[in-house]
Amino acid sequence: MVNTEAYTNLTADLSQKNVTLIAVSKMKTVADIKALYDLGQRDFGENYVQELLEKQPLLPADIRWHFIGHLQSNKAKYIAPFIHLVHSVDSEGLLKELNKQAKKNNKPVNVLLQLYIAKEETKFGFDEEGIRQVLANKQQFPMLYFKGLMGMASFSENEQQLRKEFRLLKNMFDEFSSEDFSIISFGMSNDYTIAVEEGSNMVRIGSLLFGRRD
Ligand SMILES: *Cc1c(COP(=O)(O)O)cnc(C)c1O
């Protein structure tokens, strides 16, 4: 079930602040996605390749699909032909594979580099030095467009902790302001207001729009 009121309020608030909303539709039905599409939403985020491949052909072709989950290199080939932006690029191996697939399809792939900012060990991403190294060698990946950075904060209610993690990401983004970076993707249902205050320009929101996932 789509929460129409939450969507209306959210889009009004975010558009005024020039923040792009990615509606995270993992584990949600095609009918739910279509309902939000009919309200005007075009950017949707998915976490699982198989699930995305099942839904994508059943939905309108002008949806911009964002891949936001951990992507295994051997699955990059399935989404490279149509994905609008891969937020969660977290290894050199994945960069190589995405570049290879983009070349094969003769279609560049837009990517964000995921910076590891959480204190939990379950999350993925490069450390700061890793990001610097990738960007120093980005001519190795001529078929990839490096659009910016993505991060996932700790699962925490501690506002100071969240702000600290978000600032790491924002500082890194500012360090590379000369790289044609335009996107900094952070903020989810429970922390997006703080994220926007800390400089996010792309938030990824699921449960607030679609209700809790089972
Ligand atoms: C699931 C997920 C989201 C959305 O989470 P909600 O709490 O439902 O808003 C955002 N980003 C990533 C990477 C996710 O996996």
XYZ file of C-alpha atoms and ligand atoms in Angstrom:
229
model
C 0.000 0.000 0.000
C 1.263 3.406 -1.001
C 0.997 6.219 1.525
C -0.231 8.985 -0.787
C -0.164 11.670 1.853
C 3.405 10.882 2.870
C 4.413 10.978 -0.798
C 2.738 14.334 -1.414
C 4.316 15.918 1.659
C 7.719 14.437 0.950
C 7.872 15.519 -2.691
C 6.723 19.038 -1.807
C 9.414 19.331 0.848
C 12.233 17.744 -1.177
C 11.598 19.511 -4.476
C 11.757 22.849 -2.707
C 15.196 21.839 -1.414
C 16.362 20.443 -4.778
C 16.690 16.945 -3.355
C 15.885 13.986 -5.624
C 13.671 11.286 -4.179
C 14.441 7.649 -4.925
C 11.466 5.494 -3.973
C 12.934 2.260 -2.622
C 10.640 -0.504 -3.799
C 12.498 -3.639 -2.718
C 10.082 -6.390 -1.656
C 7.148 -4.277 -2.854
C 4.770 -5.374 -5.598
C 4.518 -4.179 -9.173
C 1.055 -2.814 -8.271
C 2.519 -0.663 -5.483
C 5.229 0.664 -7.776
C 2.656 1.449 -10.458
C 0.518 3.300 -7.910
C 3.416 5.566 -7.017
C 4.310 5.949 -10.706
C 0.760 7.138 -11.339
C 1.292 9.852 -8.728
C 4.272 11.052 -10.768
C 7.258 9.209 -9.282
C 9.862 8.097 -11.862
C 12.980 7.187 -9.845
C 12.833 3.820 -8.104
C 15.533 1.959 -6.181
C 15.984 -1.799 -5.899
C 18.427 -3.940 -3.917
C 18.261 -7.372 -5.506
C 19.132 -8.170 -9.130
C 16.690 -11.050 -9.516
C 13.806 -9.047 -8.110
C 14.603 -6.055 -10.314
C 14.771 -8.277 -13.422
C 11.349 -9.686 -12.625
C 9.675 -6.314 -12.106
C 11.354 -4.105 -14.688
C 9.702 -5.602 -17.802
C 6.263 -5.321 -16.196
C 6.516 -1.608 -15.522
C 6.616 1.537 -17.694
C 9.781 2.012 -19.732
C 10.362 5.581 -18.569
C 11.077 4.534 -14.984
C 14.649 5.360 -13.968
C 15.912 2.317 -12.056
C 18.550 2.830 -9.394
C 20.515 -0.080 -8.014
C 21.189 0.536 -4.328
C 22.066 -2.895 -2.876
C 25.337 -4.776 -2.771
C 26.009 -5.847 -6.363
C 27.995 -8.998 -7.043
C 30.295 -8.546 -10.033
C 28.949 -11.618 -11.786
C 25.461 -10.082 -11.833
C 26.466 -6.706 -13.250
C 25.801 -7.919 -16.792
C 22.084 -8.312 -16.140
C 21.448 -4.722 -15.139
C 24.092 -2.820 -17.136
C 21.852 -2.537 -20.242
C 19.131 -0.523 -18.527
C 20.187 0.715 -15.082
C 20.032 4.490 -14.644
C 22.506 4.721 -11.755
C 24.375 2.201 -9.599
C 24.693 3.806 -6.144
C 26.481 1.009 -4.375
C 29.759 0.486 -6.201
C 32.084 -0.846 -3.530
C 35.032 -2.630 -5.164
C 37.569 -2.425 -7.975
C 36.338 -5.758 -9.272
C 32.831 -4.408 -9.682
C 34.142 -1.289 -11.445
C 36.057 -3.484 -13.891
C 33.053 -5.642 -14.587
C 30.652 -2.714 -15.016
C 33.117 -1.061 -17.384
C 33.397 -4.283 -19.378
C 29.634 -4.667 -19.667
C 29.160 -1.018 -20.564
C 31.682 -1.448 -23.369
C 29.966 -4.584 -24.602
C 26.591 -2.794 -24.678
C 28.152 0.383 -26.011
C 26.250 2.161 -23.242
C 28.056 3.963 -20.414
C 26.987 3.206 -16.853
C 26.483 5.973 -14.283
C 27.968 5.106 -10.911
C 28.316 6.416 -7.388
C 31.117 5.183 -5.176
C 29.934 3.913 -1.829
C 31.906 5.263 1.119
C 31.876 3.165 4.263
C 30.731 5.523 7.010
C 28.904 3.326 9.531
C 30.357 1.833 12.650
C 28.693 -1.496 11.815
C 30.741 -4.116 10.054
C 27.795 -5.413 8.069
C 27.830 -2.551 5.606
C 29.822 -2.339 2.386
C 31.933 0.370 0.791
C 35.348 1.839 0.113
C 37.278 3.671 2.788
C 38.427 7.211 2.036
C 41.788 6.132 0.638
C 40.052 3.595 -1.591
C 37.859 6.302 -3.100
C 40.885 8.513 -3.728
C 42.661 5.649 -5.469
C 39.725 4.819 -7.724
C 39.311 8.433 -8.764
C 43.033 8.853 -9.362
C 42.829 5.892 -11.760
C 39.439 6.466 -13.273
C 40.805 6.558 -16.815
C 40.959 2.757 -16.414
C 37.174 2.820 -16.604
C 36.349 4.941 -19.654
C 32.821 3.556 -19.946
C 31.827 4.579 -16.414
C 30.539 8.023 -15.491
C 31.493 8.831 -11.913
C 28.576 10.934 -10.695
C 29.287 11.149 -6.996
C 29.181 9.338 -3.682
C 26.754 7.257 -1.672
C 26.712 6.253 1.968
C 24.679 4.409 4.554
C 24.834 5.562 8.145
C 24.684 3.280 11.164
C 21.293 1.968 12.104
C 20.987 4.279 15.060
C 18.732 6.808 16.726
C 21.726 8.761 17.923
C 21.539 12.005 16.019
C 25.101 13.073 16.797
C 26.411 9.754 15.509
C 24.399 10.086 12.285
C 25.573 13.647 11.732
C 29.166 12.605 12.286
C 28.895 9.852 9.670
C 27.064 12.048 7.163
C 29.730 14.722 7.532
C 32.450 12.236 6.604
C 30.599 11.645 3.369
C 29.906 15.312 2.688
C 33.546 16.259 3.319
C 34.690 13.589 0.896
C 32.187 14.849 -1.687
C 33.486 18.396 -1.283
C 37.068 17.174 -1.636
C 36.155 15.965 -5.130
C 34.072 18.934 -6.175
C 36.359 19.320 -9.208
C 35.455 15.809 -10.478
C 32.116 16.757 -12.054
C 30.426 15.162 -9.082
C 26.785 16.134 -8.884
C 25.148 13.479 -6.711
C 25.531 12.751 -3.031
C 23.140 9.965 -2.062
C 22.354 9.521 1.611
C 19.327 9.499 3.869
C 16.576 6.896 4.348
C 13.125 6.906 5.974
C 14.387 7.293 9.515
C 17.204 9.777 8.935
C 16.451 11.740 5.768
C 15.646 15.053 7.479
C 19.055 15.002 9.156
C 20.639 13.864 5.880
C 19.159 16.798 3.965
C 20.360 19.194 6.666
C 23.826 17.692 6.253
C 23.856 18.261 2.503
C 22.318 15.211 0.810
C 20.835 15.863 -2.626
C 19.436 12.371 -3.209
C 17.509 10.428 -0.583
C 16.465 6.778 -0.780
C 13.158 6.228 0.938
C 11.175 3.005 1.196
C 9.103 2.282 4.285
C 7.833 5.830 4.689
C 6.198 5.576 1.248
C 5.276 1.903 0.987
C 4.868 0.884 4.610
C 7.079 -1.490 6.508
C 8.665 -4.465 4.767
C 7.828 -7.868 6.251
C 16.246 -0.452 2.015
C 17.187 0.649 1.716
C 16.778 1.981 1.765
C 15.403 2.420 2.217
O 15.179 2.122 3.547
P 13.854 2.638 4.321
O 14.248 2.578 5.735
O 12.777 1.669 3.968
O 13.562 3.998 3.844
C 17.699 2.951 1.403
N 18.944 2.645 1.017
C 19.381 1.370 0.948
C 20.772 1.094 0.515
C 18.510 0.335 1.309
O 18.962 -0.929 1.258
